[in-house]
Short mmCIF file of C-alpha atoms in Angstrom, two decimals:
data_model
loop_
_atom_site.label_atom_id
_atom_site.label_comp_id
_atom_site.label_asym_id
_atom_site.label_seq_id
_atom_site.Cartn_x
_atom_site.Cartn_y
_atom_site.Cartn_z
CA LEU A 1 -10.98 39.19 15.27
CA VAL A 2 -13.36 36.30 15.92
CA GLN A 3 -16.92 36.47 14.58
CA ASP A 4 -19.93 36.37 16.89
CA SER A 5 -21.23 33.16 15.32
CA GLY A 6 -19.64 30.13 13.66
CA LEU A 7 -19.42 29.85 9.87
CA PHE A 8 -21.11 26.45 9.79
CA ARG A 9 -21.46 23.21 11.72
CA LEU A 10 -20.35 19.78 10.48
CA LYS A 11 -22.52 16.88 11.63
CA GLY A 12 -22.00 13.18 11.09
CA HIS A 13 -20.24 11.51 14.02
CA LYS A 14 -22.39 9.38 16.31
CA ASP A 15 -20.33 9.99 19.47
CA SER A 16 -18.02 12.66 20.93
CA ILE A 17 -15.40 14.11 18.61
CA THR A 18 -11.95 13.70 20.14
CA ASP A 19 -9.64 15.51 17.70
CA VAL A 20 -9.73 17.61 14.54
CA HIS A 21 -7.05 18.84 12.12
CA PHE A 22 -6.89 20.88 8.95
CA ILE A 23 -5.16 19.10 6.09
CA GLN A 24 -2.27 21.28 4.93
CA ASN A 25 -2.74 22.99 1.53
CA SER A 26 -6.28 21.67 1.27
CA LYS A 27 -9.82 22.74 2.06
CA ARG A 28 -10.40 19.65 4.14
CA ILE A 29 -10.63 18.76 7.82
CA VAL A 30 -10.03 15.38 9.46
CA SER A 31 -11.92 14.46 12.64
CA SER A 32 -11.68 11.47 15.00
CA SER A 33 -14.36 10.26 17.36
CA LYS A 34 -15.30 7.82 20.07
CA ASP A 35 -17.61 6.24 17.45
CA LYS A 36 -14.45 4.49 16.08
CA LEU A 37 -14.59 6.45 12.83
CA ILE A 38 -12.38 9.00 11.06
CA LYS A 39 -14.17 11.51 8.86
CA ILE A 40 -12.69 13.78 6.21
CA TRP A 41 -14.76 16.91 5.58
CA ASP A 42 -14.77 19.27 2.62
CA ILE A 43 -15.02 22.84 3.92
CA GLU A 44 -16.44 24.25 0.68
CA THR A 45 -19.33 21.78 0.40
CA GLN A 46 -19.61 21.36 4.20
CA HIS A 47 -20.05 17.60 3.76
CA CYS A 48 -18.20 14.46 4.75
CA VAL A 49 -16.27 13.20 1.71
CA GLN A 50 -14.79 10.09 3.30
CA THR A 51 -15.50 7.92 6.35
CA ILE A 52 -12.68 5.63 7.39
CA SER A 53 -13.45 2.60 9.51
CA GLY A 54 -11.16 -0.12 10.76
CA HIS A 55 -10.72 0.61 14.43
CA THR A 56 -12.26 -1.63 17.08
CA GLU A 57 -11.78 0.89 19.89
CA GLU A 58 -12.50 4.59 20.45
CA ILE A 59 -10.21 6.89 18.47
CA TRP A 60 -8.65 9.54 20.69
CA GLY A 61 -6.41 11.36 18.26
CA CYS A 62 -5.51 11.96 14.63
CA ALA A 63 -2.71 13.74 12.78
CA CYS A 64 -1.88 14.45 9.14
CA ALA A 65 1.42 14.80 7.29
CA TYR A 66 2.56 15.22 3.68
CA GLU A 67 -0.38 17.48 2.84
CA GLY A 68 -2.90 14.94 4.05
CA SER A 69 -1.55 11.89 2.23
CA LEU A 70 -0.48 10.26 5.52
CA LEU A 71 -2.91 10.01 8.42
CA ALA A 72 -2.16 8.61 11.88
CA THR A 73 -4.93 7.59 14.31
CA ALA A 74 -4.50 6.65 17.97
CA THR A 75 -7.03 4.50 19.82
CA LEU A 76 -7.83 3.88 23.46
CA GLY A 77 -5.80 0.67 23.11
CA PRO A 78 -2.06 0.48 22.40
CA GLU A 79 -2.49 0.70 18.61
CA ILE A 80 -1.72 3.52 16.19
CA LYS A 81 -2.78 3.06 12.59
CA LEU A 82 -1.07 4.80 9.68
CA TRP A 83 -3.27 5.37 6.64
CA HIS A 84 -2.37 6.40 3.10
CA ILE A 85 -5.00 8.84 1.82
CA TYR A 86 -5.19 9.38 -1.91
CA GLU A 87 -7.53 10.99 -4.40
CA SER A 88 -8.95 9.18 -7.38
CA ALA A 89 -10.85 10.76 -10.22
CA VAL A 90 -13.99 8.90 -11.26
CA GLN A 91 -15.71 9.60 -14.54
CA ASN A 92 -19.24 10.89 -14.02
CA GLN A 93 -21.62 8.85 -16.19
CA MET A 94 -23.94 11.81 -16.81
CA ASP A 95 -21.33 14.19 -18.20
CA THR A 96 -18.16 12.82 -19.78
CA GLU A 97 -16.24 16.03 -19.14
CA GLN A 98 -17.07 16.26 -15.46
CA ARG A 99 -14.87 14.31 -13.07
CA LEU A 100 -15.66 13.59 -9.46
CA THR A 101 -12.74 13.45 -7.04
CA LEU A 102 -13.07 10.77 -4.40
CA LEU A 103 -10.87 10.02 -1.45
CA ASP A 104 -9.75 6.55 -0.59
CA ALA A 105 -7.85 5.27 2.40
CA SER A 106 -5.66 2.23 2.64
CA LEU A 107 -4.07 1.00 5.85
CA LYS A 108 -0.29 1.17 5.57
CA PHE A 109 0.61 -0.50 8.88
CA ASN A 110 0.01 -0.60 12.63
CA LEU A 111 2.32 0.73 15.32
CA GLN A 112 2.22 -0.35 18.95
CA ARG A 113 2.39 2.28 21.63
CA GLY A 114 4.49 1.47 24.69
CA SER A 115 1.62 2.59 26.89
CA SER A 116 -1.82 1.15 27.44
CA SER A 117 -3.14 4.45 28.83
CA ARG A 118 -5.32 6.87 26.86
CA PRO A 119 -3.51 8.92 24.22
CA ILE A 120 -3.83 12.65 24.89
CA GLY A 121 -2.52 13.82 21.55
CA ILE A 122 -0.79 12.62 18.41
CA ARG A 123 1.21 14.83 16.03
CA PHE A 124 3.69 14.71 13.19
CA TYR A 125 6.72 16.91 13.77
CA GLU A 126 9.24 17.99 11.24
CA ARG A 127 12.78 16.70 11.47
CA ILE A 128 15.26 19.19 12.92
CA ASN A 129 17.92 20.12 10.42
CA ASN A 130 20.85 21.22 12.60
CA SER A 131 22.92 22.63 9.74
CA LYS A 132 20.21 25.15 8.83
CA GLY A 133 18.74 25.54 12.29
CA VAL A 134 15.22 25.06 10.93
CA LEU A 135 12.58 22.37 10.88
CA SER A 136 11.63 20.66 7.65
CA LEU A 137 9.35 17.81 6.68
CA SER A 138 9.33 18.18 2.94
CA GLU A 139 8.63 15.36 0.53
CA ASP A 140 12.23 15.76 -0.68
CA GLU A 141 13.71 14.87 2.69
CA GLY A 142 10.63 12.94 3.72
CA GLU A 143 11.63 12.42 7.31
CA GLY A 144 10.09 13.53 10.52
CA PHE A 145 8.69 12.21 13.75
CA LEU A 146 5.35 10.87 14.89
CA VAL A 147 4.77 11.65 18.56
CA CYS A 148 2.03 10.33 20.83
CA VAL A 149 1.51 11.84 24.28
CA ASN A 150 -0.15 9.47 26.76
CA SER A 151 -2.15 10.09 29.92
CA ASP A 152 0.34 8.05 32.00
CA LYS A 153 2.94 10.84 31.56
CA THR A 154 4.84 9.08 28.76
CA VAL A 155 5.66 10.00 25.18
CA ASP A 156 6.04 7.51 22.32
CA LEU A 157 8.14 8.64 19.35
CA TRP A 158 8.71 7.09 15.90
CA LEU A 159 10.91 8.18 13.02
CA VAL A 160 8.89 8.61 9.81
CA ARG A 161 10.80 7.99 6.60
CA SER A 162 9.87 8.62 3.00
CA LEU A 163 9.81 5.65 0.65
CA GLU A 164 13.14 6.77 -0.79
CA GLY A 165 14.62 7.19 2.69
CA ALA A 166 13.40 3.74 3.72
CA LYS A 167 14.98 2.19 0.60
CA LYS A 168 18.31 3.90 1.34
CA LYS A 169 18.20 2.69 4.96
CA LEU A 170 17.46 -0.90 3.86
CA HIS A 171 20.27 -0.77 1.28
CA ARG A 172 22.77 0.47 3.92
CA ARG A 173 21.65 -2.23 6.36
CA GLN A 174 22.06 -4.98 3.74
CA GLN A 175 25.48 -3.62 2.77
CA ARG A 176 26.63 -3.65 6.44
CA GLN A 177 25.40 -7.24 6.81
CA ARG A 178 27.40 -8.31 3.73
CA GLU A 179 30.51 -6.58 5.08
CA LYS A 180 30.13 -8.29 8.47
CA LEU A 181 29.70 -11.66 6.76
CA LYS A 182 32.85 -11.10 4.69
CA LYS A 183 34.76 -10.06 7.81
CA SER A 184 33.67 -13.13 9.76
CA GLU A 185 34.49 -15.43 6.82
CA SER A 186 37.96 -13.89 6.43
CA SER A 187 38.68 -14.15 10.17
CA GLU A 188 37.67 -17.85 10.10
CA THR A 189 39.99 -18.58 7.17
CA ASN A 190 42.85 -16.64 8.80
CA GLY A 191 42.22 -18.12 12.25
#
């Protein structure tokens, strides 16, 4: 049952908020806005704990994966930014036993959408595991999809790999290239 009034109101953006998401297994919310900022809010303290800047255009969508350690933001332009969000403990100078947890964001890389229209929504989806018939995006498997729905009736889709999965993929690709090189060298010597 929904209460008659809201629990609290979070204020801090300077323009319209375009998207909001709870960070999985956390007491935090991520919001995007036309003010070109991403804000991460702590629900317990009801304050903004991190403001992420770096966009030059209005942000129309945000999505989180891996319990909030990966954040995707979609702008009015064709760019999607992927951010790595991590916590760092800072020693409080007043009390040596008290630690303050801060969030920090570093840009991992930019993706280009195939559309120049406004993004309607952006989401991480778990990879379908056909053998089990279930969806999973665990850190063990570390693979899923990033999907962006655009106002021009198109969908952009990217495969998201874990670091370990990306290393395996690169190793397989390098091994195939070596095999092709050997094959071409042997055909030249035989030919």
